[in-house]
Structures are given as structure tokens and as C-alpha cells.
Coordinates of C-alpha atoms in Angstrom, one line a residue:
M211 CA 19.1 15.5 -23.0
A212 CA 18.7 16.7 -19.4
N213 CA 21.7 15.9 -17.2
V214 CA 21.0 17.6 -13.9
G215 CA 22.5 16.3 -10.7
G216 CA 24.2 13.3 -12.3
G217 CA 23.7 11.9 -15.8
F218 CA 24.5 8.5 -17.2
G219 CA 27.3 8.0 -14.7
F220 CA 26.5 4.4 -14.2
G221 CA 27.5 3.5 -17.8
T222 CA 26.3 5.2 -20.9
G223 CA 27.1 2.3 -23.2
A224 CA 25.5 -0.3 -20.9
G225 CA 22.6 -1.0 -23.4
S226 CA 24.9 -2.6 -25.9
R227 CA 26.4 -5.0 -23.4
T228 CA 25.2 -8.5 -22.7
G229 CA 25.1 -10.3 -19.4
I230 CA 28.4 -12.0 -20.1
G231 CA 30.1 -8.7 -20.8
I232 CA 29.4 -7.2 -17.4
G233 CA 29.5 -10.1 -15.1
I234 CA 25.8 -11.0 -15.1
G235 CA 25.3 -14.8 -15.1
V236 CA 21.9 -14.8 -16.9
A237 CA 21.1 -13.9 -20.5
P238 CA 19.8 -12.1 -22.4
Y239 CA 20.5 -9.1 -20.1
A240 CA 20.6 -5.4 -20.8
E241 CA 20.4 -2.2 -18.7
L242 CA 18.0 0.6 -19.1
T243 CA 19.9 3.7 -18.1
F244 CA 18.2 7.0 -17.0
D245 CA 19.4 10.4 -15.9
S246 CA 18.0 12.3 -13.0
E247 CA 15.3 13.9 -15.2
G248 CA 14.1 10.5 -16.4
D249 CA 15.6 10.8 -19.9
V250 CA 16.6 7.3 -21.2
D251 CA 19.8 6.4 -22.9
R252 CA 18.3 5.3 -26.3
A253 CA 21.0 2.7 -26.9
S254 CA 20.0 0.9 -23.7
Q255 CA 16.4 1.0 -24.7
G256 CA 17.3 -0.5 -28.1
A257 CA 19.1 -3.4 -26.4
V258 CA 15.9 -4.2 -24.5
A259 CA 13.8 -3.9 -27.6
R260 CA 15.9 -6.5 -29.4
M261 CA 15.5 -9.1 -26.6
E262 CA 13.9 -12.4 -27.7
A263 CA 11.7 -13.2 -24.7
T264 CA 8.2 -14.0 -23.7
D265 CA 8.6 -12.4 -20.3
V266 CA 10.9 -9.6 -19.2
L267 CA 12.0 -9.0 -15.6
V268 CA 12.6 -5.3 -15.0
F269 CA 14.4 -4.6 -11.7
A270 CA 15.1 -1.2 -10.3
H271 CA 17.7 -0.8 -7.6
G272 CA 17.3 1.4 -4.5
W273 CA 19.0 4.2 -2.7
N274 CA 22.2 2.6 -1.4
S275 CA 23.6 1.7 -4.8
D276 CA 26.4 2.8 -7.1
R277 CA 26.6 1.1 -10.5
S278 CA 28.9 -1.7 -9.4
T279 CA 26.6 -2.5 -6.4
A280 CA 23.5 -2.4 -8.7
T281 CA 25.1 -4.8 -11.1
R282 CA 26.0 -7.3 -8.4
L283 CA 22.5 -7.0 -7.0
Y284 CA 21.0 -7.9 -10.4
D285 CA 23.4 -10.8 -10.9
R286 CA 22.6 -12.3 -7.5
F287 CA 18.9 -11.7 -7.6
F288 CA 18.4 -13.0 -11.1
A289 CA 20.5 -16.2 -10.7
P290 CA 17.7 -18.6 -9.5
F291 CA 15.2 -17.7 -12.2
P292 CA 16.2 -20.0 -15.0
A293 CA 15.6 -23.0 -12.8
L294 CA 12.2 -21.7 -11.5
V295 CA 10.2 -20.9 -14.7
G296 CA 8.2 -23.2 -16.8
P297 CA 9.3 -24.6 -20.2
G298 CA 7.2 -22.2 -22.2
V299 CA 8.7 -19.1 -20.6
R300 CA 11.7 -17.4 -22.2
L301 CA 13.0 -14.8 -19.8
G302 CA 14.8 -11.5 -20.6
Y303 CA 16.5 -9.6 -17.8
V304 CA 16.7 -5.9 -17.5
G305 CA 18.5 -3.9 -14.8
V306 CA 17.2 -0.3 -14.4
V307 CA 20.1 2.1 -13.6
W308 CA 19.3 5.5 -12.3
P309 CA 21.3 8.1 -10.4
S310 CA 21.3 7.0 -6.8
M311 CA 24.2 7.1 -4.4
R312 CA 25.8 4.9 -1.8
F313 CA 26.8 5.7 1.8
S314 CA 29.7 3.2 1.9
D315 CA 29.5 2.7 5.7
E316 CA 26.1 1.0 5.3
P317 CA 26.5 -2.8 5.2
I318 CA 24.9 -4.9 2.5
P319 CA 24.7 -8.6 3.5
D320 CA 27.2 -10.8 1.6
F321 CA 28.3 -8.0 -0.7
E322 CA 31.5 -6.8 1.1
A323 CA 34.3 -8.9 2.4
A324 CA 35.3 -8.3 6.1
G325 CA 37.1 -5.1 6.4
A326 CA 35.9 -3.6 3.1
L327 CA 33.4 -1.3 4.8
A328 CA 34.3 1.9 6.6
E329 CA 34.2 1.3 10.4
P330 CA 30.8 2.2 11.8
G331 CA 32.5 4.8 13.7
H332 CA 34.6 6.2 11.0
G333 CA 32.3 7.4 13.4
C334 CA 30.7 10.6 12.5
A335 CA 33.3 11.5 9.9
L336 CA 32.6 11.0 6.2
D337 CA 34.7 8.2 4.8
P338 CA 36.4 9.1 1.4
L339 CA 34.1 7.0 -0.7
T340 CA 31.0 8.6 0.7
R341 CA 32.4 12.1 0.3
Q342 CA 33.1 11.3 -3.3
A343 CA 29.6 9.9 -3.9
L344 CA 28.1 13.0 -2.3
G345 CA 30.1 15.2 -4.7
E346 CA 28.7 13.3 -7.6
F347 CA 25.2 13.5 -6.2
W348 CA 25.4 17.2 -5.6
P349 CA 27.8 18.5 -8.3
G350 CA 29.1 22.0 -7.9
R351 CA 28.6 21.9 -4.1
G352 CA 32.1 20.9 -3.1
A353 CA 32.6 23.9 -0.7
E354 CA 29.4 23.1 1.2
L355 CA 30.3 19.4 1.4
D356 CA 33.8 20.0 2.5
R357 CA 32.5 22.2 5.3
L358 CA 30.0 19.5 6.4
A359 CA 32.8 16.9 6.3
E360 CA 35.0 19.2 8.4
L361 CA 32.3 19.7 11.0
L362 CA 31.6 16.0 11.2
A363 CA 35.3 15.2 11.7
E364 CA 35.8 17.9 14.4
R365 CA 32.5 17.5 16.2
P366 CA 32.6 20.8 18.0
E367 CA 30.5 21.2 21.1
S368 CA 28.9 24.3 19.8
A369 CA 25.2 25.1 19.1
A370 CA 26.4 27.5 16.5
A371 CA 28.2 24.7 14.6
F372 CA 25.0 22.7 14.6
I373 CA 23.0 25.7 13.3
E374 CA 25.6 26.1 10.5
F375 CA 25.4 22.4 9.7
G376 CA 21.6 22.4 9.5
A377 CA 21.6 25.4 7.2
L378 CA 24.1 23.7 4.8
V379 CA 22.0 20.6 4.8
R380 CA 18.8 22.5 4.0
E381 CA 20.6 24.2 1.2
L382 CA 21.7 20.9 -0.3
A383 CA 18.2 19.5 0.1
G384 CA 16.7 22.5 -1.7
V385 CA 14.6 23.6 1.3
D386 CA 14.0 27.3 1.5
A387 CA 14.4 28.2 5.1
V388 CA 12.0 31.1 4.9
H389 CA 9.1 29.1 3.5
A390 CA 9.9 25.7 4.9
A391 CA 7.7 26.1 7.9
V392 CA 4.6 26.6 5.8
A393 CA 5.4 24.4 2.9
P394 CA 3.1 21.3 3.0
A395 CA 5.6 18.8 1.7
V396 CA 8.8 19.7 3.7
P397 CA 9.7 17.0 6.4
A398 CA 10.0 18.3 9.9
I399 CA 13.7 17.2 10.0
F400 CA 14.4 20.2 7.8
T401 CA 12.2 22.7 9.7
D402 CA 12.5 21.9 13.4
D403 CA 15.2 23.1 15.7
V404 CA 18.4 21.4 14.4
L405 CA 19.6 20.4 17.9
E406 CA 16.3 18.7 18.6
V407 CA 16.4 16.9 15.2
C408 CA 20.0 15.7 15.8
R409 CA 19.1 14.5 19.3
A410 CA 16.1 12.6 17.9
L411 CA 18.2 11.1 15.1
T412 CA 20.9 10.1 17.5
L413 CA 18.4 8.3 19.7
A414 CA 17.0 6.6 16.6
L415 CA 20.6 5.4 15.7
A416 CA 21.0 4.1 19.2
R417 CA 17.8 2.2 19.0
A418 CA 18.7 0.7 15.6
G419 CA 22.1 -0.2 16.9
A420 CA 20.6 -1.8 20.1
E421 CA 18.3 -3.9 17.9
A422 CA 21.1 -5.0 15.6
G423 CA 23.2 -6.0 18.6
A424 CA 20.4 -7.9 20.2
G425 CA 19.9 -10.1 17.1
A426 CA 17.1 -10.7 14.7
E427 CA 14.4 -11.3 17.4
A428 CA 14.9 -7.8 18.8
A429 CA 14.6 -6.3 15.3
G430 CA 10.9 -7.0 15.2
A431 CA 10.2 -5.7 18.6
A432 CA 9.1 -2.1 18.7
G433 CA 8.5 -2.3 22.5
A434 CA 10.2 -2.2 25.8
G435 CA 13.3 -4.3 25.0
A436 CA 14.3 -2.2 22.0
D437 CA 13.6 1.0 23.8
A438 CA 15.5 -0.1 26.9
G439 CA 18.5 -0.9 24.7
A440 CA 18.2 2.4 23.0
G441 CA 18.1 4.2 26.3
A442 CA 21.2 2.4 27.5
A443 CA 23.0 3.3 24.3
A444 CA 21.8 6.9 24.5
E445 CA 23.1 7.2 28.0
G446 CA 26.4 5.8 26.9
A447 CA 26.6 8.4 24.2
G448 CA 25.9 11.2 26.7
L449 CA 22.4 12.0 25.5
T450 CA 20.7 12.0 28.8
A451 CA 19.5 15.1 30.5
G452 CA 22.4 17.5 31.0
G453 CA 24.6 15.7 28.4
G454 CA 26.8 17.8 26.1
L455 CA 26.5 18.3 22.4
H456 CA 29.5 16.2 21.4
G457 CA 27.4 13.1 21.2
L458 CA 24.8 14.5 18.8
W459 CA 27.1 14.5 15.7
G460 CA 26.0 11.0 14.8
G461 CA 22.5 12.4 14.4
A462 CA 24.0 15.3 12.3
K463 CA 25.5 12.7 9.9
E464 CA 22.1 11.0 9.8
L465 CA 20.5 14.3 8.9
L466 CA 22.9 14.6 5.9
R467 CA 22.0 11.1 4.9
Q468 CA 18.3 11.9 5.1
A469 CA 18.8 15.0 2.9
A470 CA 20.3 12.7 0.2
Y471 CA 17.4 10.3 0.6
Y472 CA 14.9 13.1 0.5
K473 CA 16.3 14.1 -2.9
M474 CA 16.5 10.5 -4.1
K475 CA 12.9 9.9 -3.1
K476 CA 11.7 12.7 -5.4
R477 CA 14.1 11.6 -8.1
A478 CA 12.8 8.0 -8.0
G479 CA 9.3 9.2 -8.7
V480 CA 10.5 11.3 -11.6
V481 CA 12.5 8.5 -13.1
G482 CA 9.5 6.1 -12.8
E483 CA 6.8 8.4 -14.2
R484 CA 8.7 10.3 -16.9
G485 CA 11.3 7.7 -17.7
L486 CA 10.6 4.0 -17.1
G487 CA 6.8 4.3 -17.6
P488 CA 6.9 5.8 -21.1
V489 CA 9.8 3.6 -22.1
L490 CA 7.8 0.5 -21.2
A491 CA 4.8 1.8 -23.1
E492 CA 7.0 2.2 -26.2
L493 CA 8.5 -1.2 -25.8
A494 CA 5.1 -2.8 -25.3
A495 CA 3.7 -1.0 -28.4
D496 CA 6.5 -2.5 -30.5
R497 CA 6.3 -6.0 -28.9
P498 CA 2.7 -6.5 -27.8
A499 CA 3.1 -10.1 -26.9
V500 CA 5.9 -9.5 -24.3
R501 CA 4.8 -9.6 -20.7
F502 CA 6.7 -7.3 -18.3
H503 CA 7.3 -8.1 -14.6
L504 CA 8.4 -5.1 -12.5
I505 CA 10.6 -5.5 -9.5
G506 CA 11.9 -2.7 -7.3
H507 CA 13.9 -2.5 -4.1
S508 CA 13.7 0.4 -1.7
F509 CA 13.4 3.6 -3.7
G510 CA 13.5 1.4 -6.8
A511 CA 10.1 0.1 -5.7
R512 CA 9.0 3.7 -6.0
V513 CA 10.5 3.9 -9.5
V514 CA 8.5 0.9 -10.8
S515 CA 5.3 1.9 -9.0
F516 CA 5.3 5.4 -10.3
S517 CA 5.9 4.0 -13.8
L518 CA 2.3 2.7 -13.7
R519 CA 1.1 6.2 -14.1
A520 CA 2.2 6.0 -17.8
V521 CA 0.3 2.7 -18.5
P522 CA -2.5 3.6 -20.9
D523 CA -6.0 2.7 -19.9
G524 CA -6.9 -0.8 -20.9
A525 CA -3.3 -1.9 -21.5
R526 CA -2.3 -5.2 -19.9
Y527 CA 1.4 -5.5 -20.6
V528 CA 2.5 -5.2 -17.0
R529 CA 1.9 -8.7 -15.8
S530 CA 3.1 -8.3 -12.2
V531 CA 4.8 -5.9 -9.8
T532 CA 6.9 -7.1 -6.8
L533 CA 8.1 -4.5 -4.3
L534 CA 11.0 -5.5 -2.1
Q535 CA 11.3 -3.4 1.1
G536 CA 9.6 -0.5 -0.7
A537 CA 10.5 3.0 0.6
F538 CA 7.2 4.8 0.1
S539 CA 3.9 5.1 1.9
H540 CA 1.9 2.0 2.9
Y541 CA -1.1 4.1 1.9
A542 CA 0.1 4.8 -1.6
F543 CA -2.5 2.6 -3.4
A544 CA -5.4 3.6 -1.1
D545 CA -8.5 5.3 -2.6
R546 CA -9.0 7.0 0.7
L547 CA -6.6 7.8 3.4
P548 CA -7.7 6.7 6.9
H549 CA -6.7 10.1 8.4
D550 CA -8.1 12.2 5.5
K551 CA -11.1 10.6 3.8
G552 CA -11.1 13.3 1.1
R553 CA -7.8 12.2 -0.3
G554 CA -6.2 9.1 -1.7
G555 CA -2.7 7.8 -1.9
A556 CA -0.2 9.0 -4.4
L557 CA -0.7 5.9 -6.5
R558 CA -4.4 5.4 -5.7
G559 CA -6.0 2.8 -7.9
L560 CA -2.9 2.2 -10.1
H561 CA -2.7 -1.5 -9.0
R562 CA -5.7 -1.9 -11.3
K563 CA -3.5 -1.2 -14.3
V564 CA -1.5 -4.4 -13.6
D565 CA -2.7 -7.6 -15.3
G566 CA -1.9 -9.5 -12.1
P567 CA -0.9 -8.8 -8.5
V568 CA 1.1 -6.0 -6.9
V569 CA 3.0 -7.8 -4.2
A570 CA 4.6 -5.8 -1.3
C571 CA 7.2 -7.9 0.6
H572 CA 7.9 -6.4 4.0
S573 CA 10.0 -7.2 7.0
P574 CA 10.0 -6.1 10.7
H575 CA 13.8 -6.4 10.7
D576 CA 14.2 -3.4 8.3
S577 CA 15.5 -0.5 10.6
A578 CA 15.7 1.9 7.6
L579 CA 12.0 1.7 7.1
R580 CA 10.8 1.0 10.6
V581 CA 12.8 3.6 12.4
F582 CA 14.1 6.2 9.9
Y583 CA 11.6 6.3 7.1
P584 CA 8.8 7.8 9.4
L585 CA 11.3 10.4 10.6
A586 CA 12.1 11.5 7.1
S587 CA 8.5 11.4 5.9
R588 CA 6.8 13.2 8.7
M589 CA 5.5 16.6 7.8
A590 CA 6.2 19.8 9.7
G591 CA 3.5 20.5 12.3
D592 CA 1.6 17.2 11.8
S593 CA 2.9 15.4 14.9
A594 CA 4.2 16.1 18.3
G595 CA 7.9 15.1 18.5
L596 CA 10.0 13.3 16.1
L597 CA 10.3 9.9 17.7
G598 CA 6.7 8.9 18.3
F599 CA 5.5 6.5 15.6
D600 CA 2.5 7.7 13.7
E601 CA 0.9 5.2 11.3
R602 CA 0.3 7.8 8.6
W603 CA 4.1 7.9 7.9
G604 CA 4.7 4.1 7.7
A605 CA 6.5 2.5 4.8
I606 CA 5.1 -0.2 2.6
G607 CA 8.3 -2.2 3.1
H608 CA 7.8 -2.1 6.9
D609 CA 4.2 -3.4 7.2
G610 CA 2.8 -3.9 3.7
V611 CA -0.2 -2.4 1.9
R612 CA -2.6 -0.5 4.1
A613 CA -6.1 0.9 3.6
V614 CA -6.8 -1.1 0.4
P615 CA -10.0 -3.2 1.2
G616 CA -9.7 -6.9 0.5
A617 CA -5.9 -6.9 0.2
P618 CA -4.7 -10.1 1.8
R619 CA -1.8 -10.3 4.3
L620 CA 0.2 -13.5 3.9
S621 CA 3.3 -15.1 5.3
L622 CA 6.1 -16.0 3.0
D623 CA 5.6 -19.7 3.8
T624 CA 2.0 -19.5 2.7
V625 CA 2.9 -17.9 -0.6
L626 CA 5.6 -20.4 -1.3
R627 CA 3.2 -23.2 -0.6
E628 CA 0.0 -21.9 -2.1
G629 CA 1.1 -19.1 -4.5
V630 CA 0.2 -15.5 -4.9
P631 CA -3.4 -14.3 -5.6
A632 CA -4.0 -13.6 -9.2
A633 CA -4.8 -9.8 -8.9
G634 CA -4.9 -6.9 -6.5
C635 CA -2.6 -5.7 -3.7
V636 CA -1.0 -8.4 -1.6
S637 CA 1.3 -8.0 1.4
V638 CA 3.8 -10.7 2.1
D639 CA 5.7 -10.9 5.4
A640 CA 9.2 -11.8 4.3
G641 CA 10.8 -11.4 7.7
S642 CA 11.7 -15.1 7.8
V643 CA 14.4 -14.5 5.2
V644 CA 14.8 -10.6 5.1
R645 CA 16.5 -10.5 8.6
R646 CA 20.2 -9.8 8.3
G647 CA 22.1 -6.5 8.4
G648 CA 23.7 -4.1 10.8
A649 CA 22.9 -0.5 11.9
P650 CA 21.7 1.8 10.7
S651 CA 19.6 0.1 8.0
G652 CA 19.1 -3.4 9.5
A653 CA 17.8 -5.9 7.0
H654 CA 16.8 -3.3 4.4
S655 CA 19.1 -4.7 1.7
D656 CA 18.9 -8.4 2.6
I657 CA 16.9 -9.3 -0.5
C658 CA 18.9 -11.8 -2.5
H659 CA 17.0 -15.0 -1.6
E660 CA 15.6 -17.7 -3.8
E661 CA 12.4 -17.5 -1.8
L662 CA 11.8 -13.9 -3.1
A663 CA 12.6 -15.0 -6.7
R664 CA 9.9 -17.6 -6.3
V665 CA 7.5 -14.9 -5.1
V666 CA 8.2 -13.0 -8.4
V667 CA 7.7 -16.2 -10.4
S668 CA 4.4 -16.9 -8.7
A669 CA 3.2 -13.3 -9.1
G670 CA 3.9 -13.5 -12.8
R671 CA 2.4 -16.9 -13.3
M672 CA 5.7 -18.1 -14.8
G673 CA 6.2 -21.2 -12.7
R674 CA 6.6 -24.8 -13.7

């Protein structure tokens, strides 16, 4: 079994455990555990196959998770469901566990007690938990990671130090510096001048911080107020014309974070298409009456969406898909891209393989997707400058499904009152509840709300 870049480190024996055994308050509960190549732990698959259920909720966590965080996420998100479903529904609960990693200085609302997080300004330095997680994520690269940590701690005011930092990050990301400039799928953050990239990322961090400090109202404003706050923060950090290099190391740390996300983005697609998708097909073949409801957060939304590629033509076992702050393109399901009519999205037409709706919950208060995702996704040479927003790089968790004709755009209140349409792509503005969180990610992980559980129940036609 492949075990590249992290294997079953989140718990090889998880499949034999019940919800009671690992602190999950619902039952029956099991975990489907995958390695970085999408190979499944067969014991965990067996535990799911033995579930006595009419409907199985399959939830895939996102980028900012270790196994402990993923388990707590599943426990909290699943908690409301028993009281929401109708009497003829027997639920089974599945947590997908795949090799992601966590930057421990990113806050998750209600998950950490005060003081449990590294200070935002552990500053630019890597806190010990993040350094450990990076070592597990990039095994065998201890020397490179130690040098990166040393540079972030010392913050030398030297262009040569930034050039060295950028080269090390490219190496970790697997970007060939010689061919990066002509490779069609290499983001500009790995190909452009490293000082300009770090300056752009530092300004983006200042903008996200200004929005978080101004409260939830500012998080949805992409205009003058947020930009003015970012400008003030940037000036305070010494980023105005003539400023030195010392203040750019926050952007350098963000570049390292983006390298990890770049690798996780590719891994999420692999785990979905080669791992979760075929496993669900096998489970459905053995238990044809069971209905599966897929839920994904962040890159976990990418996992469950790419699993649709493995659904056989005519199969109807996937009853619904709910994407929570999905970290992939808002054009993914489009048959034709608005800026390139000869091409479609990476998942074009796959919503038609779902026997029900594909619901994309999005929020304007998600700084990770509104500010940073376009930076990470932008392709070299396709746009002038790193900070100007270009719609082609928008995330589905920022503004919902785009370029799919007839796809309704609804408020959360409307969905809770009237329900989710029975089929097709649906965008739901969940900003009324997905609104809390600090810099740099904003409300990206603020997803444990009964209102969102009710969206899943409505999408799956499981309600009372």
C-alpha cells in the first residue's frame, strides 16, 4: 500500500472503533482512513460496510486539521442530526480522515481555550506544533524546514535571504524552478520575484487582519474600508515606499503556508478520485439500498466533489452533496468557462451524477477564500499583479457556484424556511452564521452550526 508523504498517521485502527470509543456523541460512527495516494485502510472500510443505516453521512475535513481536530469537528457537526431527521431515517456517520496538516496559529472558533493557540505574532516564527506538523507533512525534509524556521525566526533584512527562502519553498512544493515559468499549472506565487510575492502576501495579511479587527461587517466589504485598514496596517509594518525588508517576513511565512496548501489541494483531489470515490462505489454495490450524503469542508469539499468522478453512469447512490466553504474553483461544475468557452470546469457536469442537489455554502467573512485562495490559484502570466482580484480564480466557498445556468442563489434564511431545491447546483449564502474567526483565515472554519446541519438534512430529503 502506498504511503508517500504521510500514511495512516491519523489512526490506522480507527475503522474498528465506535463513536463512543473516540469521543463521538453519535452512533453508529466509523472513520474511513486514506493515505496520501488515496489507498484506504480496509479495516475502516469494513466498519462502514457493517453499519445498519438507511442514510450515511460522509464528512471530509479540510486543510487545517490534524486527527484530533478532525474528530472534534465531526463530533460537533454531527451532534444536531438525530433530532432533525424523520422517523424512517436511520443515520450512519462517517468521518473521512486523510493526510492534511494544521498550522496551529490559525484559530478555529470554539475549539481552543484562551491561550491554547500560538500568539499571532509568535509572529513570523514557526511555533513548535507547526514545525512538527510540517515535518510529518514533508518527511525527510528536516534540514530544509529547519533552515526555513531559522530564517523566519531571525528575519534578516537581506534580499539574498528571501531568495534562499523562496528556493527552499519551491523545492518543498515540488516546483521546478527551471520550468516553472512555462508550466501551465504553477501558481505565480512560486514563479514571480520572491520579494514581490512576499510583499503582496504581507499586504494581504494586513488586509485580513484589518477586516478581523473591524468586526464581521468589515469582513464582507471588499472595498474602500477594508483597503484603507490594510493600508494603515501596511504602513505600520513598514511596507510603504522606501520601507525595509524586515516587515516582509510575515508574507514569507504565508508563502510557506501556501506551499503546504498547494500540495494539499492536489492531494485532496487524489484522495477523492482514487480513494473515496471507488470506496463508495464498492460500498454501494454491496448495500444498494443505502443512500450516501457527502459533506466536505474546505479542501474536504474538493475530496467529496472529486469522488463523483468514480460514480458509474446511471448510479444514484449519492443522494446529496453539501460543500462548506469549499476551497476550489467556483467554475468547477461549469460546462463552459466564461473566459475560455472551449473549456469546462474540472468537475463539469458531475453534479448530474448526484440524485439530489449539490449545495455550496459560502460566506463573505471567509478571508482564507476571499483574500488568499485567489493568490494561491492564480496562474503565472495570466494576470497583472498579485493583489488585483480576478473572478476566474474565485473559490466556491467565497461566492458560490458560477457559470452553471439555472443554478439558484439563495439566502440561508430562505433555505431554512423553504428547503433546498431537489436537484442541480445550489448556492447558499451562509454568512449570517459563518462569520467568526481571526486572521489570517477569518470565518473559514466557523462551520459547526445547527443551521448548516439543517441544510444537509434538507438537501438529502431526510427531514421530519
